[in-house]
């Protein structure tokens, strides 16, 4: 199968290209920046998908069987104008135009985000949106374009990655890893604090399966992608500490954490924005969020990585880059 991947230099994109090539597929990736590493059988062309003409020429020239769209302008800046997120809106429209103009394309995956709804909101349907960030709003607009244009006239689905981690992960997760390694991270209270996370290797596997299964199994459906069972925050952090060779993580009472967070708020208010603990971060820790992954599991089958193997691979990468 010939697969066209947008956002191929991104975190998930690089893992997906590697997984597709490893499964024998021919891959063409596009991104605004070159990938950090290249795959022997994959090819890459630099392109901003906001450039409709160039994007269309690349897609029609490659003539893929399938498209996996991951390119996105990320961020959660509250005051940003939606124009900042042109990739998430115009870029989706441009890609759909390119798909319509390319008869070889038979299916497409359009990547959205779990942030089409605020954390903790319980959806009643896939189109029940409740974003509380401009980024989330932009991804809602992208989803609406996909549904309105019926994915460009091919078999299509929308994916919403959960909190994805693993080798090559974002600066946000790397800060968390550093705190564990330095022994300054602590658990808050005794509750397990369940959260839907996804190891990047499992997410890449699920994208591959969504591209490989009979197309009617995915058509016009929305899939959350990640690990099927929510992770308990304490168990996840403890496993990472074990693989990092760090000291055991301490636990402090929730009341003490709230006092420390208020102190952090005060420090932040006088201009020291880099102070690492405040009420915002504490609320993020304490807020549980889980998604129903039943339909993803039914279509994609079991994930190849366990928490133990995922944490080991992540530790090897993180410790190797320090």
PDB file of C-alpha atoms in Angstrom:
ATOM      1  CA  UNK A   1       0.000   0.000   0.000  1.00  0.00           C
ATOM      2  CA  UNK A   2       1.185   3.520  -0.803  1.00  0.00           C
ATOM      3  CA  UNK A   3       0.530   5.854   2.139  1.00  0.00           C
ATOM      4  CA  UNK A   4       0.780   9.641   2.168  1.00  0.00           C
ATOM      5  CA  UNK A   5       1.501  11.007   5.677  1.00  0.00           C
ATOM      6  CA  UNK A   6       1.191  14.689   6.586  1.00  0.00           C
ATOM      7  CA  UNK A   7       3.043  15.871   9.676  1.00  0.00           C
ATOM      8  CA  UNK A   8       5.552  13.077   9.141  1.00  0.00           C
ATOM      9  CA  UNK A   9       8.302  14.916  11.058  1.00  0.00           C
ATOM     10  CA  UNK A  10       6.182  15.229  14.183  1.00  0.00           C
ATOM     11  CA  UNK A  11       6.240  12.993  17.247  1.00  0.00           C
ATOM     12  CA  UNK A  12       3.506  10.570  16.186  1.00  0.00           C
ATOM     13  CA  UNK A  13       4.294  11.070  12.500  1.00  0.00           C
ATOM     14  CA  UNK A  14       7.863   9.786  12.736  1.00  0.00           C
ATOM     15  CA  UNK A  15       6.750   6.703  14.656  1.00  0.00           C
ATOM     16  CA  UNK A  16       3.955   6.073  12.154  1.00  0.00           C
ATOM     17  CA  UNK A  17       6.296   6.308   9.155  1.00  0.00           C
ATOM     18  CA  UNK A  18       8.678   3.873  10.834  1.00  0.00           C
ATOM     19  CA  UNK A  19       5.826   1.454  11.618  1.00  0.00           C
ATOM     20  CA  UNK A  20       4.377   1.623   8.092  1.00  0.00           C
ATOM     21  CA  UNK A  21       7.754   1.044   6.441  1.00  0.00           C
ATOM     22  CA  UNK A  22       8.379  -1.850   8.826  1.00  0.00           C
ATOM     23  CA  UNK A  23       5.121  -3.430   7.665  1.00  0.00           C
ATOM     24  CA  UNK A  24       6.166  -3.210   4.023  1.00  0.00           C
ATOM     25  CA  UNK A  25       4.192  -0.146   2.953  1.00  0.00           C
ATOM     26  CA  UNK A  26       5.563   2.580   0.662  1.00  0.00           C
ATOM     27  CA  UNK A  27       5.440   5.946   2.413  1.00  0.00           C
ATOM     28  CA  UNK A  28       5.637   9.565   1.315  1.00  0.00           C
ATOM     29  CA  UNK A  29       5.823  12.061   4.179  1.00  0.00           C
ATOM     30  CA  UNK A  30       5.349  15.826   4.085  1.00  0.00           C
ATOM     31  CA  UNK A  31       5.977  18.401   6.779  1.00  0.00           C
ATOM     32  CA  UNK A  32       7.098  22.003   7.155  1.00  0.00           C
ATOM     33  CA  UNK A  33      10.427  20.766   8.553  1.00  0.00           C
ATOM     34  CA  UNK A  34      12.551  17.706   7.710  1.00  0.00           C
ATOM     35  CA  UNK A  35      12.399  14.712  10.059  1.00  0.00           C
ATOM     36  CA  UNK A  36      15.092  14.250  12.686  1.00  0.00           C
ATOM     37  CA  UNK A  37      15.773  10.812  11.248  1.00  0.00           C
ATOM     38  CA  UNK A  38      14.921   9.246   7.906  1.00  0.00           C
ATOM     39  CA  UNK A  39      13.712   5.758   7.057  1.00  0.00           C
ATOM     40  CA  UNK A  40      15.455   3.743   4.376  1.00  0.00           C
ATOM     41  CA  UNK A  41      12.324   3.082   2.320  1.00  0.00           C
ATOM     42  CA  UNK A  42      10.340   6.191   3.206  1.00  0.00           C
ATOM     43  CA  UNK A  43      10.518   9.395   1.190  1.00  0.00           C
ATOM     44  CA  UNK A  44       9.999  12.978   2.308  1.00  0.00           C
ATOM     45  CA  UNK A  45       9.039  16.279   0.686  1.00  0.00           C
ATOM     46  CA  UNK A  46       9.044  19.565   2.541  1.00  0.00           C
ATOM     47  CA  UNK A  47       5.640  21.245   2.258  1.00  0.00           C
ATOM     48  CA  UNK A  48       3.286  23.401   4.320  1.00  0.00           C
ATOM     49  CA  UNK A  49      -0.210  22.014   3.779  1.00  0.00           C
ATOM     50  CA  UNK A  50      -1.588  25.557   3.835  1.00  0.00           C
ATOM     51  CA  UNK A  51      -0.041  25.809   0.345  1.00  0.00           C
ATOM     52  CA  UNK A  52      -2.940  24.173  -1.512  1.00  0.00           C
ATOM     53  CA  UNK A  53      -1.316  24.156  -4.962  1.00  0.00           C
ATOM     54  CA  UNK A  54       1.949  22.553  -3.847  1.00  0.00           C
ATOM     55  CA  UNK A  55       0.165  20.041  -1.641  1.00  0.00           C
ATOM     56  CA  UNK A  56      -2.129  19.023  -4.492  1.00  0.00           C
ATOM     57  CA  UNK A  57       0.774  18.510  -6.870  1.00  0.00           C
ATOM     58  CA  UNK A  58       2.637  16.303  -4.372  1.00  0.00           C
ATOM     59  CA  UNK A  59      -0.403  14.142  -3.606  1.00  0.00           C
ATOM     60  CA  UNK A  60      -1.396  13.595  -7.229  1.00  0.00           C
ATOM     61  CA  UNK A  61       2.210  12.885  -8.217  1.00  0.00           C
ATOM     62  CA  UNK A  62       2.663  10.244  -5.490  1.00  0.00           C
ATOM     63  CA  UNK A  63      -0.793   8.741  -6.175  1.00  0.00           C
ATOM     64  CA  UNK A  64      -1.251   7.110  -2.752  1.00  0.00           C
ATOM     65  CA  UNK A  65      -3.787   4.449  -1.860  1.00  0.00           C
ATOM     66  CA  UNK A  66      -4.326   5.994   1.571  1.00  0.00           C
ATOM     67  CA  UNK A  67      -3.739   9.236   3.450  1.00  0.00           C
ATOM     68  CA  UNK A  68      -2.875   9.645   7.148  1.00  0.00           C
ATOM     69  CA  UNK A  69      -3.235  13.279   8.144  1.00  0.00           C
ATOM     70  CA  UNK A  70      -1.309  14.281  11.285  1.00  0.00           C
ATOM     71  CA  UNK A  71      -0.038  17.777  10.440  1.00  0.00           C
ATOM     72  CA  UNK A  72      -1.243  20.333  12.970  1.00  0.00           C
ATOM     73  CA  UNK A  73      -0.501  23.635  14.609  1.00  0.00           C
ATOM     74  CA  UNK A  74      -0.525  22.712  18.275  1.00  0.00           C
ATOM     75  CA  UNK A  75      -0.750  24.840  21.393  1.00  0.00           C
ATOM     76  CA  UNK A  76      -3.407  25.992  23.806  1.00  0.00           C
ATOM     77  CA  UNK A  77      -2.963  29.758  23.745  1.00  0.00           C
ATOM     78  CA  UNK A  78      -6.291  31.177  24.930  1.00  0.00           C
ATOM     79  CA  UNK A  79      -5.993  34.604  23.298  1.00  0.00           C
ATOM     80  CA  UNK A  80      -4.666  33.504  19.912  1.00  0.00           C
ATOM     81  CA  UNK A  81      -6.757  34.248  16.845  1.00  0.00           C
ATOM     82  CA  UNK A  82      -7.998  31.177  14.973  1.00  0.00           C
ATOM     83  CA  UNK A  83      -5.946  32.381  11.995  1.00  0.00           C
ATOM     84  CA  UNK A  84      -2.877  31.139  13.916  1.00  0.00           C
ATOM     85  CA  UNK A  85      -4.274  27.636  13.457  1.00  0.00           C
ATOM     86  CA  UNK A  86      -4.633  27.774   9.665  1.00  0.00           C
ATOM     87  CA  UNK A  87      -2.992  24.340   9.389  1.00  0.00           C
ATOM     88  CA  UNK A  88      -5.872  22.840  11.387  1.00  0.00           C
ATOM     89  CA  UNK A  89      -8.582  24.456   9.275  1.00  0.00           C
ATOM     90  CA  UNK A  90      -7.370  25.558   5.817  1.00  0.00           C
ATOM     91  CA  UNK A  91      -4.876  22.702   5.783  1.00  0.00           C
ATOM     92  CA  UNK A  92      -7.665  20.147   6.236  1.00  0.00           C
ATOM     93  CA  UNK A  93      -9.686  21.752   3.451  1.00  0.00           C
ATOM     94  CA  UNK A  94      -6.636  21.769   1.149  1.00  0.00           C
ATOM     95  CA  UNK A  95      -5.932  18.103   1.824  1.00  0.00           C
ATOM     96  CA  UNK A  96      -9.522  17.144   1.078  1.00  0.00           C
ATOM     97  CA  UNK A  97      -9.284  19.001  -2.243  1.00  0.00           C
ATOM     98  CA  UNK A  98      -6.100  17.068  -3.031  1.00  0.00           C
ATOM     99  CA  UNK A  99      -7.796  13.770  -2.150  1.00  0.00           C
ATOM    100  CA  UNK A 100     -10.746  14.549  -4.446  1.00  0.00           C
ATOM    101  CA  UNK A 101      -8.295  15.253  -7.279  1.00  0.00           C
ATOM    102  CA  UNK A 102      -6.418  11.962  -6.776  1.00  0.00           C
ATOM    103  CA  UNK A 103      -8.428   8.909  -7.913  1.00  0.00           C
ATOM    104  CA  UNK A 104      -5.959   6.432  -6.393  1.00  0.00           C
ATOM    105  CA  UNK A 105      -6.873   7.423  -2.808  1.00  0.00           C
ATOM    106  CA  UNK A 106      -9.343   4.986  -1.272  1.00  0.00           C
ATOM    107  CA  UNK A 107      -9.226   5.915   2.424  1.00  0.00           C
ATOM    108  CA  UNK A 108      -8.056   8.662   4.746  1.00  0.00           C
ATOM    109  CA  UNK A 109      -7.464   9.164   8.457  1.00  0.00           C
ATOM    110  CA  UNK A 110      -7.890  12.703   9.787  1.00  0.00           C
ATOM    111  CA  UNK A 111      -6.234  13.363  13.133  1.00  0.00           C
ATOM    112  CA  UNK A 112      -8.046  15.614  15.591  1.00  0.00           C
ATOM    113  CA  UNK A 113      -7.533  15.846  19.367  1.00  0.00           C
ATOM    114  CA  UNK A 114      -9.139  14.893  22.656  1.00  0.00           C
ATOM    115  CA  UNK A 115      -9.285  18.651  23.333  1.00  0.00           C
ATOM    116  CA  UNK A 116     -12.344  19.103  21.107  1.00  0.00           C
ATOM    117  CA  UNK A 117     -13.908  18.863  24.582  1.00  0.00           C
ATOM    118  CA  UNK A 118     -12.579  20.296  27.823  1.00  0.00           C
ATOM    119  CA  UNK A 119     -10.992  17.797  30.177  1.00  0.00           C
ATOM    120  CA  UNK A 120     -13.655  16.015  32.209  1.00  0.00           C
ATOM    121  CA  UNK A 121     -16.556  16.765  29.829  1.00  0.00           C
ATOM    122  CA  UNK A 122     -18.670  13.706  28.991  1.00  0.00           C
ATOM    123  CA  UNK A 123     -19.716  13.681  25.346  1.00  0.00           C
ATOM    124  CA  UNK A 124     -23.117  12.410  24.272  1.00  0.00           C
ATOM    125  CA  UNK A 125     -21.966  11.857  20.671  1.00  0.00           C
ATOM    126  CA  UNK A 126     -18.904  12.297  18.454  1.00  0.00           C
ATOM    127  CA  UNK A 127     -20.244  15.687  17.362  1.00  0.00           C
ATOM    128  CA  UNK A 128     -20.944  16.951  20.877  1.00  0.00           C
ATOM    129  CA  UNK A 129     -18.156  19.520  21.138  1.00  0.00           C
ATOM    130  CA  UNK A 130     -17.102  21.546  24.175  1.00  0.00           C
ATOM    131  CA  UNK A 131     -13.600  22.994  23.622  1.00  0.00           C
ATOM    132  CA  UNK A 132     -12.124  25.448  26.099  1.00  0.00           C
ATOM    133  CA  UNK A 133      -8.983  26.407  24.134  1.00  0.00           C
ATOM    134  CA  UNK A 134      -8.451  28.070  20.780  1.00  0.00           C
ATOM    135  CA  UNK A 135      -6.495  25.022  19.680  1.00  0.00           C
ATOM    136  CA  UNK A 136      -9.473  22.829  20.536  1.00  0.00           C
ATOM    137  CA  UNK A 137     -11.781  25.171  18.636  1.00  0.00           C
ATOM    138  CA  UNK A 138      -9.557  24.956  15.562  1.00  0.00           C
ATOM    139  CA  UNK A 139      -9.643  21.155  15.646  1.00  0.00           C
ATOM    140  CA  UNK A 140     -13.440  21.228  15.964  1.00  0.00           C
ATOM    141  CA  UNK A 141     -13.538  23.312  12.780  1.00  0.00           C
ATOM    142  CA  UNK A 142     -11.271  20.771  11.091  1.00  0.00           C
ATOM    143  CA  UNK A 143     -13.563  17.902  12.097  1.00  0.00           C
ATOM    144  CA  UNK A 144     -16.605  19.788  10.795  1.00  0.00           C
ATOM    145  CA  UNK A 145     -14.880  20.253   7.427  1.00  0.00           C
ATOM    146  CA  UNK A 146     -14.142  16.519   7.208  1.00  0.00           C
ATOM    147  CA  UNK A 147     -17.765  15.627   7.988  1.00  0.00           C
ATOM    148  CA  UNK A 148     -19.206  18.282   5.685  1.00  0.00           C
ATOM    149  CA  UNK A 149     -16.959  17.247   2.780  1.00  0.00           C
ATOM    150  CA  UNK A 150     -17.395  13.542   3.553  1.00  0.00           C
ATOM    151  CA  UNK A 151     -13.630  13.126   3.759  1.00  0.00           C
ATOM    152  CA  UNK A 152     -13.110  13.955   0.104  1.00  0.00           C
ATOM    153  CA  UNK A 153     -15.372  11.174  -1.166  1.00  0.00           C
ATOM    154  CA  UNK A 154     -13.277   8.263   0.153  1.00  0.00           C
ATOM    155  CA  UNK A 155     -13.636   5.938   3.134  1.00  0.00           C
ATOM    156  CA  UNK A 156     -12.535   7.988   6.127  1.00  0.00           C
ATOM    157  CA  UNK A 157     -12.333   8.199   9.894  1.00  0.00           C
ATOM    158  CA  UNK A 158     -11.327  10.740  12.531  1.00  0.00           C
ATOM    159  CA  UNK A 159      -8.830   9.917  15.276  1.00  0.00           C
ATOM    160  CA  UNK A 160      -8.443  11.695  18.599  1.00  0.00           C
ATOM    161  CA  UNK A 161      -5.116  10.841  20.265  1.00  0.00           C
ATOM    162  CA  UNK A 162      -5.090  10.755  24.044  1.00  0.00           C
ATOM    163  CA  UNK A 163      -2.056  11.984  26.006  1.00  0.00           C
ATOM    164  CA  UNK A 164       0.672  10.359  23.885  1.00  0.00           C
ATOM    165  CA  UNK A 165       4.116   9.676  25.368  1.00  0.00           C
ATOM    166  CA  UNK A 166       7.228   7.694  24.526  1.00  0.00           C
ATOM    167  CA  UNK A 167      10.602   8.167  22.777  1.00  0.00           C
ATOM    168  CA  UNK A 168      10.705  11.613  21.167  1.00  0.00           C
ATOM    169  CA  UNK A 169       7.870  12.967  23.307  1.00  0.00           C
ATOM    170  CA  UNK A 170       7.128  16.647  23.896  1.00  0.00           C
ATOM    171  CA  UNK A 171       8.929  19.033  26.241  1.00  0.00           C
ATOM    172  CA  UNK A 172       5.962  18.804  28.627  1.00  0.00           C
ATOM    173  CA  UNK A 173       6.490  15.084  29.257  1.00  0.00           C
ATOM    174  CA  UNK A 174      10.260  15.499  29.282  1.00  0.00           C
ATOM    175  CA  UNK A 175       9.949  17.955  32.199  1.00  0.00           C
ATOM    176  CA  UNK A 176       7.920  15.319  34.031  1.00  0.00           C
ATOM    177  CA  UNK A 177      10.610  12.709  33.328  1.00  0.00           C
ATOM    178  CA  UNK A 178      13.364  15.039  34.572  1.00  0.00           C
ATOM    179  CA  UNK A 179      11.507  15.650  37.831  1.00  0.00           C
ATOM    180  CA  UNK A 180      11.255  11.895  38.407  1.00  0.00           C
ATOM    181  CA  UNK A 181      14.957  11.410  37.636  1.00  0.00           C
ATOM    182  CA  UNK A 182      15.938  14.218  40.035  1.00  0.00           C
ATOM    183  CA  UNK A 183      13.699  12.859  42.796  1.00  0.00           C
ATOM    184  CA  UNK A 184      11.621  16.047  43.062  1.00  0.00           C
ATOM    185  CA  UNK A 185       8.360  14.636  41.708  1.00  0.00           C
ATOM    186  CA  UNK A 186       5.822  13.535  44.332  1.00  0.00           C
ATOM    187  CA  UNK A 187       2.466  11.774  44.360  1.00  0.00           C
ATOM    188  CA  UNK A 188      -0.529  13.733  45.653  1.00  0.00           C
ATOM    189  CA  UNK A 189      -2.720  11.671  47.974  1.00  0.00           C
ATOM    190  CA  UNK A 190      -3.560   7.985  47.642  1.00  0.00           C
ATOM    191  CA  UNK A 191      -6.176   8.045  44.870  1.00  0.00           C
ATOM    192  CA  UNK A 192      -5.109   6.201  41.688  1.00  0.00           C
ATOM    193  CA  UNK A 193      -6.039   9.204  39.451  1.00  0.00           C
ATOM    194  CA  UNK A 194      -7.012   7.384  36.261  1.00  0.00           C
ATOM    195  CA  UNK A 195      -6.099   9.022  32.953  1.00  0.00           C
ATOM    196  CA  UNK A 196      -6.293   7.935  29.314  1.00  0.00           C
ATOM    197  CA  UNK A 197      -2.731   7.974  28.000  1.00  0.00           C
ATOM    198  CA  UNK A 198      -1.228   6.310  24.963  1.00  0.00           C
ATOM    199  CA  UNK A 199       2.232   4.935  24.358  1.00  0.00           C
ATOM    200  CA  UNK A 200       3.322   6.180  20.930  1.00  0.00           C
ATOM    201  CA  UNK A 201       4.173   2.677  19.690  1.00  0.00           C
ATOM    202  CA  UNK A 202       0.616   1.550  20.409  1.00  0.00           C
ATOM    203  CA  UNK A 203      -0.794   4.663  18.738  1.00  0.00           C
ATOM    204  CA  UNK A 204       1.306   4.053  15.592  1.00  0.00           C
ATOM    205  CA  UNK A 205       0.104   0.429  15.571  1.00  0.00           C
ATOM    206  CA  UNK A 206      -3.508   1.578  15.727  1.00  0.00           C
ATOM    207  CA  UNK A 207      -3.029   3.968  12.798  1.00  0.00           C
ATOM    208  CA  UNK A 208      -1.543   1.108  10.783  1.00  0.00           C
ATOM    209  CA  UNK A 209      -4.530  -1.101  11.564  1.00  0.00           C
ATOM    210  CA  UNK A 210      -6.999   1.658  10.653  1.00  0.00           C
ATOM    211  CA  UNK A 211      -5.250   1.851   7.273  1.00  0.00           C
ATOM    212  CA  UNK A 212      -5.209  -1.929   6.773  1.00  0.00           C
ATOM    213  CA  UNK A 213      -8.591  -3.259   7.964  1.00  0.00           C
ATOM    214  CA  UNK A 214     -11.559  -3.496   5.551  1.00  0.00           C
ATOM    215  CA  UNK A 215     -12.555   0.132   4.886  1.00  0.00           C
ATOM    216  CA  UNK A 216     -16.177  -0.278   5.946  1.00  0.00           C
ATOM    217  CA  UNK A 217     -14.940  -0.962   9.499  1.00  0.00           C
ATOM    218  CA  UNK A 218     -13.691   2.625   9.816  1.00  0.00           C
ATOM    219  CA  UNK A 219     -15.932   4.668   7.494  1.00  0.00           C
ATOM    220  CA  UNK A 220     -17.351   7.836   9.059  1.00  0.00           C
ATOM    221  CA  UNK A 221     -16.340   6.735  12.554  1.00  0.00           C
ATOM    222  CA  UNK A 222     -14.413   8.520  15.314  1.00  0.00           C
ATOM    223  CA  UNK A 223     -11.699   6.643  17.238  1.00  0.00           C
ATOM    224  CA  UNK A 224      -9.837   7.662  20.368  1.00  0.00           C
ATOM    225  CA  UNK A 225      -6.331   6.211  20.039  1.00  0.00           C
ATOM    226  CA  UNK A 226      -4.008   5.268  22.881  1.00  0.00           C
ATOM    227  CA  UNK A 227      -3.754   2.587  25.539  1.00  0.00           C
ATOM    228  CA  UNK A 228      -7.030   0.758  25.996  1.00  0.00           C
ATOM    229  CA  UNK A 229      -7.061   0.781  29.798  1.00  0.00           C
ATOM    230  CA  UNK A 230      -6.642   4.095  31.649  1.00  0.00           C
ATOM    231  CA  UNK A 231      -3.336   4.429  33.485  1.00  0.00           C
ATOM    232  CA  UNK A 232      -3.234   5.176  37.185  1.00  0.00           C
ATOM    233  CA  UNK A 233      -0.948   8.194  37.440  1.00  0.00           C
ATOM    234  CA  UNK A 234       0.885   6.792  40.461  1.00  0.00           C
ATOM    235  CA  UNK A 235       1.496   3.392  38.839  1.00  0.00           C
ATOM    236  CA  UNK A 236       2.751   5.053  35.636  1.00  0.00           C
ATOM    237  CA  UNK A 237       5.141   7.390  37.454  1.00  0.00           C
ATOM    238  CA  UNK A 238       6.389   4.547  39.683  1.00  0.00           C
ATOM    239  CA  UNK A 239       7.096   2.370  36.634  1.00  0.00           C
ATOM    240  CA  UNK A 240       9.021   5.203  34.969  1.00  0.00           C
ATOM    241  CA  UNK A 241      11.022   5.786  38.153  1.00  0.00           C
ATOM    242  CA  UNK A 242      11.909   2.103  38.213  1.00  0.00           C
ATOM    243  CA  UNK A 243      13.111   2.150  34.592  1.00  0.00           C
ATOM    244  CA  UNK A 244      14.988   5.440  35.100  1.00  0.00           C
ATOM    245  CA  UNK A 245      16.764   3.967  38.104  1.00  0.00           C
ATOM    246  CA  UNK A 246      15.441   6.866  40.196  1.00  0.00           C
ATOM    247  CA  UNK A 247      14.629   6.742  43.879  1.00  0.00           C
ATOM    248  CA  UNK A 248      11.073   5.732  44.922  1.00  0.00           C
ATOM    249  CA  UNK A 249       8.535   8.534  44.563  1.00  0.00           C
ATOM    250  CA  UNK A 250       7.286  10.106  47.779  1.00  0.00           C
ATOM    251  CA  UNK A 251       3.599  10.735  48.528  1.00  0.00           C
ATOM    252  CA  UNK A 252       2.295  13.890  50.226  1.00  0.00           C
ATOM    253  CA  UNK A 253      -1.265  14.539  51.477  1.00  0.00           C
ATOM    254  CA  UNK A 254      -3.564  16.430  49.127  1.00  0.00           C
ATOM    255  CA  UNK A 255      -4.023  19.194  51.720  1.00  0.00           C
ATOM    256  CA  UNK A 256      -0.288  19.812  51.879  1.00  0.00           C
ATOM    257  CA  UNK A 257      -0.130  19.878  48.086  1.00  0.00           C
ATOM    258  CA  UNK A 258      -2.843  22.535  47.965  1.00  0.00           C
ATOM    259  CA  UNK A 259      -0.911  24.724  50.406  1.00  0.00           C
ATOM    260  CA  UNK A 260       2.233  24.301  48.269  1.00  0.00           C
ATOM    261  CA  UNK A 261       0.246  25.142  45.128  1.00  0.00           C
ATOM    262  CA  UNK A 262      -1.041  28.382  46.665  1.00  0.00           C
ATOM    263  CA  UNK A 263       2.518  29.295  47.567  1.00  0.00           C
ATOM    264  CA  UNK A 264       3.459  28.614  43.935  1.00  0.00           C
ATOM    265  CA  UNK A 265       0.636  30.887  42.769  1.00  0.00           C
ATOM    266  CA  UNK A 266       2.080  33.659  44.933  1.00  0.00           C
ATOM    267  CA  UNK A 267       5.584  33.126  43.535  1.00  0.00           C
ATOM    268  CA  UNK A 268       4.191  33.180  39.976  1.00  0.00           C
ATOM    269  CA  UNK A 269       2.248  36.379  40.686  1.00  0.00           C
ATOM    270  CA  UNK A 270       5.439  38.322  41.427  1.00  0.00           C
ATOM    271  CA  UNK A 271       6.929  37.362  38.093  1.00  0.00           C
ATOM    272  CA  UNK A 272       8.677  34.024  38.677  1.00  0.00           C
ATOM    273  CA  UNK A 273       6.660  32.118  36.082  1.00  0.00           C
ATOM    274  CA  UNK A 274       9.139  29.246  35.974  1.00  0.00           C
ATOM    275  CA  UNK A 275       8.268  28.033  39.489  1.00  0.00           C
ATOM    276  CA  UNK A 276       7.172  24.452  38.737  1.00  0.00           C
ATOM    277  CA  UNK A 277       4.190  23.937  41.042  1.00  0.00           C
ATOM    278  CA  UNK A 278       0.972  25.955  41.274  1.00  0.00           C
ATOM    279  CA  UNK A 279      -2.810  25.492  41.426  1.00  0.00           C
ATOM    280  CA  UNK A 280      -3.066  25.047  37.652  1.00  0.00           C
ATOM    281  CA  UNK A 281      -0.613  22.144  37.657  1.00  0.00           C
ATOM    282  CA  UNK A 282      -2.156  20.619  40.773  1.00  0.00           C
ATOM    283  CA  UNK A 283      -5.600  20.650  39.163  1.00  0.00           C
ATOM    284  CA  UNK A 284      -4.131  18.956  36.090  1.00  0.00           C
ATOM    285  CA  UNK A 285      -2.704  16.226  38.323  1.00  0.00           C
ATOM    286  CA  UNK A 286      -5.941  15.696  40.250  1.00  0.00           C
ATOM    287  CA  UNK A 287      -8.330  15.772  37.279  1.00  0.00           C
ATOM    288  CA  UNK A 288      -9.190  12.303  36.033  1.00  0.00           C
ATOM    289  CA  UNK A 289     -10.142  11.780  32.392  1.00  0.00           C
ATOM    290  CA  UNK A 290     -10.888   8.568  30.563  1.00  0.00           C
ATOM    291  CA  UNK A 291     -12.243   7.735  27.117  1.00  0.00           C
ATOM    292  CA  UNK A 292     -14.128   4.707  25.861  1.00  0.00           C
ATOM    293  CA  UNK A 293     -11.683   2.818  23.635  1.00  0.00           C
ATOM    294  CA  UNK A 294     -13.983  -0.141  22.915  1.00  0.00           C
ATOM    295  CA  UNK A 295     -14.452   0.568  19.211  1.00  0.00           C
ATOM    296  CA  UNK A 296     -10.705   1.132  18.712  1.00  0.00           C
ATOM    297  CA  UNK A 297      -9.924  -2.189  20.365  1.00  0.00           C
ATOM    298  CA  UNK A 298     -12.538  -4.038  18.298  1.00  0.00           C
ATOM    299  CA  UNK A 299     -11.127  -2.705  15.009  1.00  0.00           C
ATOM    300  CA  UNK A 300      -7.398  -2.623  15.788  1.00  0.00           C
ATOM    301  CA  UNK A 301      -6.971  -5.641  18.063  1.00  0.00           C
ATOM    302  CA  UNK A 302      -4.636  -5.756  21.055  1.00  0.00           C
ATOM    303  CA  UNK A 303      -1.771  -3.315  21.498  1.00  0.00           C
ATOM    304  CA  UNK A 304       1.791  -4.616  21.077  1.00  0.00           C
ATOM    305  CA  UNK A 305       3.349  -2.720  24.018  1.00  0.00           C
ATOM    306  CA  UNK A 306       2.715  -3.203  27.739  1.00  0.00           C
ATOM    307  CA  UNK A 307       3.378  -0.501  30.329  1.00  0.00           C
ATOM    308  CA  UNK A 308       6.602  -2.291  31.268  1.00  0.00           C
ATOM    309  CA  UNK A 309       7.986  -2.489  27.722  1.00  0.00           C
ATOM    310  CA  UNK A 310       6.803   1.040  26.912  1.00  0.00           C
ATOM    311  CA  UNK A 311       8.444   2.519  30.018  1.00  0.00           C
ATOM    312  CA  UNK A 312      11.671   0.612  29.321  1.00  0.00           C
ATOM    313  CA  UNK A 313      11.873   1.909  25.733  1.00  0.00           C
ATOM    314  CA  UNK A 314      11.114   5.458  26.890  1.00  0.00           C
ATOM    315  CA  UNK A 315      13.737   5.321  29.632  1.00  0.00           C
ATOM    316  CA  UNK A 316      16.372   4.031  27.211  1.00  0.00           C
ATOM    317  CA  UNK A 317      15.654   6.953  24.873  1.00  0.00           C
ATOM    318  CA  UNK A 318      15.450   9.614  27.568  1.00  0.00           C
ATOM    319  CA  UNK A 319      18.551   8.536  29.475  1.00  0.00           C
ATOM    320  CA  UNK A 320      20.451   8.221  26.194  1.00  0.00           C
ATOM    321  CA  UNK A 321      19.766  11.837  25.200  1.00  0.00           C
ATOM    322  CA  UNK A 322      20.692  13.444  28.537  1.00  0.00           C
TER     323      UNK A 322
END
